[in-house]
Amino acid sequence: MKICKVEKTLVSTNRIRDLGHRPLLVVQEKAGGPRTVAVDAVGCVPGDWVIVVGSSAAREAAGDKSYPSDATIVGIIDYWEEQ
Amino acid sequence: MKICKVEKTLVSTNRIRDLGHRPLLVVQEKAGGPRTVAVDAVGCVPGDWVIVVGSSAAREAAGDKSYPSDATIVGIIDYWEEQ
Amino acid sequence: MKICKVEKTLVSTNRIRDLGHRPLLVVQEKAGGPRTVAVDAVGCVPGDWVIVVGSSAAREAAGDKSYPSDATIVGIIDYWEEQ
Amino acid sequence: MKICKVEKTLVSTNRIRDLGHRPLLVVQEKAGGPRTVAVDAVGCVPGDWVIVVGSSAAREAAGDKSYPSDATIVGIIDYWEEQ
Amino acid sequence: MKICKVEKTLVSTNRIRDLGHRPLLVVQEKAGGPRTVAVDAVGCVPGDWVIVVGSSAAREAAGDKSYPSDATIVGIIDYWEEQ
């Protein structure tokens, strides 16, 4: 799993129905690095350091085996110092 | 999921039957970066910034668990500023 | 999916039975880049620019869900200019 | 599978229920490299060099096909010299 | 699939039961590059250039859909010149 920082919510009105209304968050592995998108399964806020699961596990972690996610936030890290 | 910009349609006449007639789009994570190919599941046009799902989720996102995609466009981002 | 150029056939006499007699091709995303191996599902020749699907979709694209491929050529691009 | 060194336990109180109480460990492929998180299936301690399996195999290796892991420690290496 | 050179056997006494007694080999895509671990399904020796399959195909290639591998050696290349 990757360690990422939550930056903000991503607004995407035109999306496939399977994505539903789950919040999509922009996350970064490190400041200045590439931004990617993760589905929130724990309820986090911008600034949180979180654990992001990828691969096929991201689907089940999103709560449903057929959910189309390849990156799902599965936990908030209690304390993390940026590197 | 990755954040990509749609560049253009990719023409591939000789393709396996399972790909069907779905549009294949050339996308880029950033200007000057490598070009990859994604299946369009939302109806986007060149210039759109989109959300691309990979891994095994790309198959179901393309509308059918047996569709041979490893990168499917699942949403158009309302507003995105290139970085 | 990745965009690759076909370089040549790879000869591997000692292989697991599940690979069968399918042609294995050496492909490259760009000249001078790393060489990888893909299973040919369309019938291409050295010099062709092709679409290579990875992840779990590569298995079904090879014609059988249990085929041990993580990279399968699913289409020949009509026209592609090297970058 | 990757060869990683175990750094420490990761504390994440707020996590999805499917993760259970399994220890999550911070691991590194090399000193100074990026830190990632792996589920411990063998019982290792900080300083151990371990084998980390990814992809969909990480789920089953964690003991249950529906466990949401994309990186699971499946073995401790008897002797490994850092490179 | 990746093209790798077999370096040596990896000894891991403390491993999960699902790994069984299959040989685990240290492989490299190129001299000086990162070392990774692959399960041997063909019977190769140090110095061989081999084809390594990843993703979910690595499990079935190891002989059993529930085998926890994300990298399995599926063929020995008859002739390969290091690059």
Short mmCIF file of C-alpha atoms in Angstrom, two decimals:
data_model
loop_
_atom_site.label_atom_id
_atom_site.label_comp_id
_atom_site.label_asym_id
_atom_site.label_seq_id
_atom_site.Cartn_x
_atom_site.Cartn_y
_atom_site.Cartn_z
CA MET A 1 0.00 0.00 0.00
CA LYS A 2 1.15 3.53 -0.64
CA ILE A 3 1.42 6.35 1.86
CA CYS A 4 -0.21 9.49 0.43
CA LYS A 5 -1.34 12.92 1.52
CA VAL A 6 -4.87 14.02 0.70
CA GLU A 7 -4.92 17.28 -1.24
CA LYS A 8 -8.54 17.95 -2.19
CA THR A 9 -11.77 16.60 -3.58
CA LEU A 10 -11.95 16.05 -7.33
CA VAL A 11 -15.12 17.18 -9.05
CA SER A 12 -16.23 15.00 -11.94
CA THR A 13 -19.87 15.48 -12.87
CA ASN A 14 -19.76 13.39 -16.02
CA ARG A 15 -18.75 9.95 -14.76
CA ILE A 16 -19.78 6.34 -15.33
CA ARG A 17 -22.69 5.22 -13.21
CA ASP A 18 -20.67 2.53 -11.41
CA LEU A 19 -18.59 5.20 -9.67
CA GLY A 20 -21.72 6.36 -7.82
CA HIS A 21 -21.43 9.37 -5.53
CA ARG A 22 -18.36 8.26 -3.63
CA PRO A 23 -15.91 11.08 -3.00
CA LEU A 24 -12.89 11.01 -5.28
CA LEU A 25 -9.81 12.57 -3.72
CA VAL A 26 -6.61 13.93 -5.24
CA VAL A 27 -3.64 12.44 -3.38
CA GLN A 28 0.12 12.74 -3.62
CA GLU A 29 2.91 10.44 -2.45
CA LYS A 30 5.10 13.47 -1.87
CA ALA A 31 4.93 17.22 -2.26
CA GLY A 32 5.58 18.17 -5.87
CA GLY A 33 5.08 14.59 -7.07
CA PRO A 34 2.41 13.43 -9.49
CA ARG A 35 -1.22 13.72 -8.42
CA THR A 36 -3.42 10.65 -8.57
CA VAL A 37 -7.04 9.96 -7.65
CA ALA A 38 -8.26 7.64 -4.90
CA VAL A 39 -11.70 6.61 -3.68
CA ASP A 40 -12.29 7.44 -0.01
CA ALA A 41 -13.50 4.50 2.11
CA VAL A 42 -12.69 5.93 5.54
CA GLY A 43 -13.79 9.55 5.59
CA CYS A 44 -10.63 11.63 5.45
CA VAL A 45 -10.00 15.33 4.91
CA PRO A 46 -7.38 17.37 3.05
CA GLY A 47 -4.06 17.22 4.87
CA ASP A 48 -4.53 13.67 6.19
CA TRP A 49 -1.81 11.11 5.53
CA VAL A 50 -3.53 7.95 4.39
CA ILE A 51 -2.95 4.36 3.29
CA VAL A 52 -3.95 3.75 -0.33
CA VAL A 53 -4.46 0.22 -1.59
CA GLY A 54 -4.15 -0.52 -5.30
CA SER A 55 -4.39 -3.52 -7.59
CA SER A 56 -7.54 -5.66 -7.55
CA ALA A 57 -7.79 -5.18 -3.76
CA ALA A 58 -8.92 -1.61 -4.39
CA ARG A 59 -12.25 -2.82 -5.69
CA GLU A 60 -13.23 -4.86 -2.66
CA ALA A 61 -11.81 -2.19 -0.33
CA ALA A 62 -14.25 0.26 -1.91
CA GLY A 63 -17.02 -1.92 -0.54
CA ASP A 64 -18.02 -3.92 -3.59
CA LYS A 65 -16.08 -6.31 -5.80
CA SER A 66 -17.43 -4.66 -8.94
CA TYR A 67 -16.60 -1.09 -7.94
CA PRO A 68 -14.28 0.36 -10.61
CA SER A 69 -11.42 1.56 -8.39
CA ASP A 70 -7.69 0.90 -8.68
CA ALA A 71 -6.81 3.08 -5.66
CA THR A 72 -8.84 3.13 -2.45
CA ILE A 73 -8.06 4.89 0.84
CA VAL A 74 -8.32 2.22 3.54
CA GLY A 75 -6.87 3.95 6.60
CA ILE A 76 -5.77 7.24 8.10
CA ILE A 77 -2.25 7.21 9.57
CA ASP A 78 -2.21 8.44 13.17
CA TYR A 79 1.07 10.27 12.77
CA TRP A 80 3.31 10.69 9.75
CA GLU A 81 6.17 13.03 9.12
CA GLU A 82 6.66 14.10 5.52
CA GLN A 83 9.95 12.97 4.00
CA MET B 1 -6.77 6.41 -10.86
CA LYS B 2 -4.65 8.60 -13.08
CA ILE B 3 -5.41 12.10 -14.30
CA CYS B 4 -4.81 12.32 -18.04
CA LYS B 5 -5.46 14.65 -20.95
CA VAL B 6 -7.12 13.24 -24.05
CA GLU B 7 -5.04 13.85 -27.16
CA LYS B 8 -6.79 12.08 -30.02
CA THR B 9 -8.48 8.95 -31.29
CA LEU B 10 -6.26 6.01 -32.14
CA VAL B 11 -7.06 4.17 -35.34
CA SER B 12 -6.48 0.43 -35.25
CA THR B 13 -8.32 -1.44 -37.97
CA ASN B 14 -6.67 -4.80 -37.30
CA ARG B 15 -7.67 -5.57 -33.71
CA ILE B 16 -8.93 -8.56 -31.75
CA ARG B 17 -12.66 -9.02 -31.89
CA ASP B 18 -13.12 -8.57 -28.14
CA LEU B 19 -12.13 -4.89 -28.44
CA GLY B 20 -15.26 -4.27 -30.49
CA HIS B 21 -15.82 -0.79 -31.90
CA ARG B 22 -15.20 1.15 -28.71
CA PRO B 23 -13.19 4.28 -29.27
CA LEU B 24 -9.55 3.98 -28.21
CA LEU B 25 -8.04 7.28 -27.16
CA VAL B 26 -4.44 8.41 -26.84
CA VAL B 27 -3.95 10.04 -23.43
CA GLN B 28 -1.08 11.65 -21.58
CA GLU B 29 -0.47 12.27 -17.88
CA LYS B 30 1.46 15.39 -18.76
CA ALA B 31 2.54 17.31 -21.82
CA GLY B 32 5.65 15.71 -23.31
CA GLY B 33 5.18 12.53 -21.26
CA PRO B 34 4.61 9.05 -22.66
CA ARG B 35 1.42 8.42 -24.60
CA THR B 36 -0.80 5.53 -23.56
CA VAL B 37 -4.14 4.21 -24.82
CA ALA B 38 -7.41 4.17 -22.89
CA VAL B 39 -10.91 2.93 -23.69
CA ASP B 40 -13.54 5.67 -23.51
CA ALA B 41 -16.53 4.84 -21.30
CA VAL B 42 -17.88 8.37 -20.83
CA GLY B 43 -17.77 10.11 -24.21
CA CYS B 44 -14.94 12.60 -24.05
CA VAL B 45 -13.20 14.71 -26.65
CA PRO B 46 -9.61 15.77 -27.29
CA GLY B 47 -8.51 18.32 -24.71
CA ASP B 48 -10.62 16.90 -21.88
CA TRP B 49 -8.91 16.07 -18.59
CA VAL B 50 -10.16 12.68 -17.53
CA ILE B 51 -9.93 10.02 -14.81
CA VAL B 52 -8.39 6.77 -16.06
CA VAL B 53 -8.81 3.59 -14.05
CA GLY B 54 -6.30 0.75 -14.49
CA SER B 55 -5.73 -2.72 -13.07
CA SER B 56 -8.52 -5.29 -13.22
CA ALA B 57 -11.09 -2.54 -12.53
CA ALA B 58 -10.55 -1.30 -16.10
CA ARG B 59 -12.36 -4.31 -17.47
CA GLU B 60 -15.58 -3.89 -15.53
CA ALA B 61 -15.43 -0.12 -16.03
CA ALA B 62 -15.48 -0.76 -19.77
CA GLY B 63 -18.89 -2.30 -19.27
CA ASP B 64 -18.08 -5.99 -19.29
CA LYS B 65 -15.86 -8.11 -17.06
CA SER B 66 -14.30 -9.82 -20.05
CA TYR B 67 -13.48 -6.67 -21.99
CA PRO B 68 -9.70 -6.62 -22.58
CA SER B 69 -8.86 -3.17 -21.18
CA ASP B 70 -6.22 -2.20 -18.63
CA ALA B 71 -7.04 1.54 -18.85
CA THR B 72 -10.59 2.89 -19.04
CA ILE B 73 -11.77 6.51 -18.89
CA VAL B 74 -14.42 6.63 -16.16
CA GLY B 75 -14.99 10.36 -15.69
CA ILE B 76 -14.37 13.83 -17.11
CA ILE B 77 -12.88 16.28 -14.62
CA ASP B 78 -14.92 19.48 -14.39
CA TYR B 79 -11.88 21.70 -14.02
CA TRP B 80 -8.19 20.85 -14.03
CA GLU B 81 -5.17 23.05 -14.37
CA GLU B 82 -2.15 21.47 -16.03
CA GLN B 83 0.86 21.13 -13.77
CA MET C 1 -2.71 0.03 -22.98
CA LYS C 2 0.80 0.73 -24.12
CA ILE C 3 1.97 1.68 -27.58
CA CYS C 4 4.93 -0.48 -28.59
CA LYS C 5 7.00 -1.32 -31.63
CA VAL C 6 7.54 -4.98 -32.50
CA GLU C 7 11.22 -5.84 -32.76
CA LYS C 8 11.45 -9.58 -33.30
CA THR C 9 10.28 -13.03 -32.31
CA LEU C 10 11.66 -14.45 -29.07
CA VAL C 11 12.75 -18.07 -29.14
CA SER C 12 12.14 -19.99 -25.94
CA THR C 13 12.18 -23.74 -26.43
CA ASN C 14 12.04 -24.62 -22.74
CA ARG C 15 8.75 -23.08 -21.60
CA ILE C 16 5.82 -24.08 -19.44
CA ARG C 17 3.15 -26.02 -21.25
CA ASP C 18 0.47 -23.39 -20.68
CA LEU C 19 2.28 -20.96 -22.98
CA GLY C 20 1.61 -23.31 -25.90
CA HIS C 21 3.03 -22.39 -29.31
CA ARG C 22 1.83 -18.82 -29.41
CA PRO C 23 4.42 -16.45 -30.81
CA LEU C 24 6.21 -14.39 -28.18
CA LEU C 25 7.43 -11.04 -29.48
CA VAL C 26 10.04 -8.63 -28.19
CA VAL C 27 8.54 -5.14 -28.07
CA GLN C 28 9.74 -1.69 -27.07
CA GLU C 29 7.86 1.42 -26.03
CA LYS C 30 10.59 3.54 -27.57
CA ALA C 31 13.88 3.08 -29.35
CA GLY C 32 16.62 2.42 -26.83
CA GLY C 33 14.13 1.70 -24.06
CA PRO C 34 13.78 -1.58 -22.18
CA ARG C 35 12.68 -4.64 -24.13
CA THR C 36 9.69 -6.61 -22.90
CA VAL C 37 7.84 -9.66 -24.19
CA ALA C 38 4.26 -9.76 -25.43
CA VAL C 39 2.01 -12.52 -26.74
CA ASP C 40 0.73 -11.87 -30.24
CA ALA C 41 -3.06 -12.14 -30.64
CA VAL C 42 -3.42 -10.27 -33.94
CA GLY C 43 -0.66 -11.46 -36.26
CA CYS C 44 1.86 -8.66 -36.48
CA VAL C 45 5.36 -8.42 -37.92
CA PRO C 46 8.57 -6.70 -36.85
CA GLY C 47 8.28 -2.96 -37.36
CA ASP C 48 4.56 -2.79 -36.58
CA TRP C 49 3.37 -0.33 -33.94
CA VAL C 50 0.92 -2.18 -31.76
CA ILE C 51 -1.40 -1.83 -28.77
CA VAL C 52 -0.31 -3.97 -25.82
CA VAL C 53 -2.75 -4.71 -23.01
CA GLY C 54 -1.42 -5.67 -19.58
CA SER C 55 -2.83 -6.51 -16.17
CA SER C 56 -5.36 -9.34 -15.84
CA ALA C 57 -6.92 -8.32 -19.17
CA ALA C 58 -3.86 -9.77 -20.94
CA ARG C 59 -4.99 -13.27 -20.10
CA GLU C 60 -8.44 -13.06 -21.67
CA ALA C 61 -7.05 -11.07 -24.60
CA ALA C 62 -4.76 -14.03 -25.32
CA GLY C 63 -7.88 -16.05 -25.95
CA ASP C 64 -8.24 -17.92 -22.68
CA LYS C 65 -8.71 -16.74 -19.11
CA SER C 66 -6.06 -19.14 -17.86
CA TYR C 67 -3.39 -18.21 -20.40
CA PRO C 68 -0.32 -16.99 -18.46
CA SER C 69 0.23 -13.62 -20.16
CA ASP C 70 0.64 -10.18 -18.58
CA ALA C 71 1.15 -8.46 -21.95
CA THR C 72 -0.87 -9.26 -25.07
CA ILE C 73 -0.88 -7.49 -28.43
CA VAL C 74 -4.52 -6.68 -29.19
CA GLY C 75 -4.29 -4.36 -32.19
CA ILE C 76 -2.03 -2.98 -34.91
CA ILE C 77 -2.02 0.82 -35.14
CA ASP C 78 -2.80 2.04 -38.67
CA TYR C 79 -0.34 4.89 -38.49
CA TRP C 80 2.03 5.93 -35.73
CA GLU C 81 4.94 8.33 -35.79
CA GLU C 82 7.75 7.52 -33.39
CA GLN C 83 8.28 10.16 -30.73
CA MET D 1 8.24 -10.36 -5.44
CA LYS D 2 10.18 -7.48 -4.01
CA ILE D 3 12.99 -7.62 -1.47
CA CYS D 4 12.35 -5.07 1.29
CA LYS D 5 13.64 -4.12 4.71
CA VAL D 6 11.14 -3.73 7.54
CA GLU D 7 11.38 -0.32 9.17
CA LYS D 8 8.58 -0.12 11.73
CA THR D 9 4.93 -0.70 12.51
CA LEU D 10 2.43 1.77 11.07
CA VAL D 11 -0.29 2.96 13.41
CA SER D 12 -3.65 3.57 11.74
CA THR D 13 -6.53 3.63 14.20
CA ASN D 14 -9.14 4.79 11.70
CA ARG D 15 -9.18 2.04 9.09
CA ILE D 16 -11.75 0.06 7.15
CA ARG D 17 -13.07 -2.98 8.99
CA ASP D 18 -11.76 -5.44 6.38
CA LEU D 19 -8.16 -4.64 7.36
CA GLY D 20 -8.82 -6.12 10.80
CA HIS D 21 -6.04 -6.01 13.39
CA ARG D 22 -3.26 -7.34 11.18
CA PRO D 23 0.01 -5.49 11.69
CA LEU D 24 0.82 -3.04 8.92
CA LEU D 25 4.54 -2.50 8.43
CA VAL D 26 6.49 0.27 6.77
CA VAL D 27 9.01 -1.27 4.37
CA GLN D 28 11.66 0.04 2.00
CA GLU D 29 13.31 -1.51 -1.04
CA LYS D 30 16.45 0.42 -0.27
CA ALA D 31 17.72 2.92 2.27
CA GLY D 32 16.53 6.38 1.32
CA GLY D 33 13.97 5.02 -1.15
CA PRO D 34 10.21 5.50 -0.91
CA ARG D 35 8.40 3.93 2.03
CA THR D 36 5.45 1.65 1.36
CA VAL D 37 3.14 -0.38 3.58
CA ALA D 38 2.86 -4.17 3.69
CA VAL D 39 0.70 -6.59 5.65
CA ASP D 40 2.72 -9.02 7.77
CA ALA D 41 1.83 -12.69 7.23
CA VAL D 42 4.96 -14.25 8.74
CA GLY D 43 5.75 -12.40 11.95
CA CYS D 44 8.78 -10.23 11.23
CA VAL D 45 10.49 -7.46 13.17
CA PRO D 46 12.12 -4.16 12.22
CA GLY D 47 15.44 -4.78 10.50
CA ASP D 48 14.37 -8.01 8.81
CA TRP D 49 14.82 -8.36 5.06
CA VAL D 50 11.62 -9.83 3.70
CA ILE D 51 9.89 -11.00 0.52
CA VAL D 52 6.87 -8.88 -0.36
CA VAL D 53 4.30 -10.17 -2.83
CA GLY D 54 2.08 -7.71 -4.69
CA SER D 55 -0.67 -7.82 -7.30
CA SER D 56 -3.76 -9.95 -6.67
CA ALA D 57 -1.58 -12.60 -4.98
CA ALA D 58 -1.22 -10.27 -1.99
CA ARG D 59 -4.82 -10.86 -1.04
CA GLU D 60 -4.64 -14.63 -0.82
CA ALA D 61 -1.19 -14.44 0.81
CA ALA D 62 -2.78 -12.38 3.59
CA GLY D 63 -4.88 -15.43 4.35
CA ASP D 64 -8.17 -14.56 2.71
CA LYS D 65 -9.08 -13.83 -0.90
CA SER D 66 -11.11 -10.80 0.11
CA TYR D 67 -8.44 -9.21 2.32
CA PRO D 68 -7.71 -5.72 0.91
CA SER D 69 -3.92 -5.97 0.56
CA ASP D 70 -1.74 -5.20 -2.46
CA ALA D 71 1.52 -5.97 -0.61
CA THR D 72 1.95 -8.88 1.79
CA ILE D 73 5.11 -10.12 3.49
CA VAL D 74 5.34 -13.84 2.70
CA GLY D 75 8.84 -14.77 3.89
CA ILE D 76 11.86 -13.63 5.86
CA ILE D 77 15.16 -13.88 3.98
CA ASP D 78 17.77 -15.87 5.92
CA TYR D 79 20.62 -13.62 4.86
CA TRP D 80 20.65 -10.51 2.71
CA GLU D 81 23.30 -7.91 2.19
CA GLU D 82 22.05 -4.41 1.46
CA GLN D 83 23.00 -3.08 -1.97
CA MET E 1 6.57 -10.32 -19.63
CA LYS E 2 9.97 -9.20 -18.52
CA ILE E 3 13.34 -10.48 -19.66
CA CYS E 4 15.53 -11.22 -16.65
CA LYS E 5 18.79 -12.92 -15.78
CA VAL E 6 18.81 -15.47 -12.98
CA GLU E 7 21.35 -14.62 -10.30
CA LYS E 8 20.92 -17.14 -7.50
CA THR E 9 18.55 -19.02 -5.24
CA LEU E 10 17.01 -17.10 -2.35
CA VAL E 11 16.91 -18.84 0.99
CA SER E 12 13.87 -18.08 3.11
CA THR E 13 13.26 -20.63 5.83
CA ASN E 14 10.50 -18.70 7.56
CA ARG E 15 7.82 -18.39 4.88
CA ILE E 16 4.06 -18.76 4.63
CA ARG E 17 2.90 -22.30 4.02
CA ASP E 18 1.30 -21.47 0.67
CA LEU E 19 4.73 -20.81 -0.85
CA GLY E 20 5.60 -24.48 -0.37
CA HIS E 21 9.08 -25.65 -1.32
CA ARG E 22 9.21 -24.09 -4.75
CA PRO E 23 12.58 -22.51 -5.51
CA LEU E 24 12.62 -18.74 -5.23
CA LEU E 25 15.19 -17.10 -7.49
CA VAL E 26 16.78 -13.68 -7.42
CA VAL E 27 16.53 -12.14 -10.90
CA GLN E 28 17.60 -8.88 -12.50
CA GLU E 29 16.38 -7.08 -15.60
CA LYS E 30 19.86 -5.70 -16.14
CA ALA E 31 23.24 -5.81 -14.47
CA GLY E 32 23.34 -3.33 -11.62
CA GLY E 33 19.56 -2.93 -11.61
CA PRO E 34 17.23 -3.79 -8.73
CA ARG E 35 16.99 -7.42 -7.67
CA THR E 36 13.55 -9.02 -7.50
CA VAL E 37 12.33 -12.51 -6.64
CA ALA E 38 10.59 -14.93 -9.00
CA VAL E 39 9.18 -18.43 -8.60
CA ASP E 40 10.77 -20.97 -10.92
CA ALA E 41 8.29 -22.99 -13.01
CA VAL E 42 10.70 -24.26 -15.68
CA GLY E 43 13.87 -25.39 -13.93
CA CYS E 44 16.50 -22.77 -14.68
CA VAL E 45 19.98 -22.13 -13.31
CA PRO E 46 21.98 -19.02 -12.45
CA GLY E 47 23.08 -17.24 -15.61
CA ASP E 48 19.99 -18.18 -17.63
CA TRP E 49 18.03 -15.42 -19.34
CA VAL E 50 14.38 -16.09 -18.65
CA ILE E 51 10.85 -14.82 -19.30
CA VAL E 52 9.12 -13.64 -16.13
CA VAL E 53 5.35 -13.21 -16.08
CA GLY E 54 3.77 -10.90 -13.52
CA SER E 55 0.30 -9.68 -12.59
CA SER E 56 -2.42 -12.22 -11.80
CA ALA E 57 -1.04 -14.53 -14.52
CA ALA E 58 1.91 -15.31 -12.23
CA ARG E 59 -0.33 -17.32 -9.95
CA GLU E 60 -1.68 -19.70 -12.56
CA ALA E 61 1.75 -19.93 -14.21
CA ALA E 62 3.09 -21.22 -10.88
CA GLY E 63 0.78 -24.16 -11.33
CA ASP E 64 -2.12 -23.23 -9.09
CA LYS E 65 -4.51 -20.29 -9.13
CA SER E 66 -4.08 -19.76 -5.40
CA TYR E 67 -0.28 -19.79 -5.38
CA PRO E 68 0.91 -16.44 -3.93
CA SER E 69 3.28 -15.35 -6.73
CA ASP E 70 3.41 -12.05 -8.60
CA ALA E 71 6.44 -13.09 -10.69
CA THR E 72 6.88 -16.54 -12.21
CA ILE E 73 9.55 -17.77 -14.61
CA VAL E 74 7.69 -19.34 -17.54
CA GLY E 75 10.44 -19.88 -20.12
CA ILE E 76 14.18 -19.93 -20.73
CA ILE E 77 15.31 -17.82 -23.66
CA ASP E 78 17.42 -19.80 -26.13
CA TYR E 79 19.77 -16.92 -26.85
CA TRP E 80 19.87 -13.43 -25.41
CA GLU E 81 22.54 -10.79 -25.57
CA GLU E 82 22.72 -8.46 -22.59
CA GLN E 83 21.98 -4.85 -23.43
#
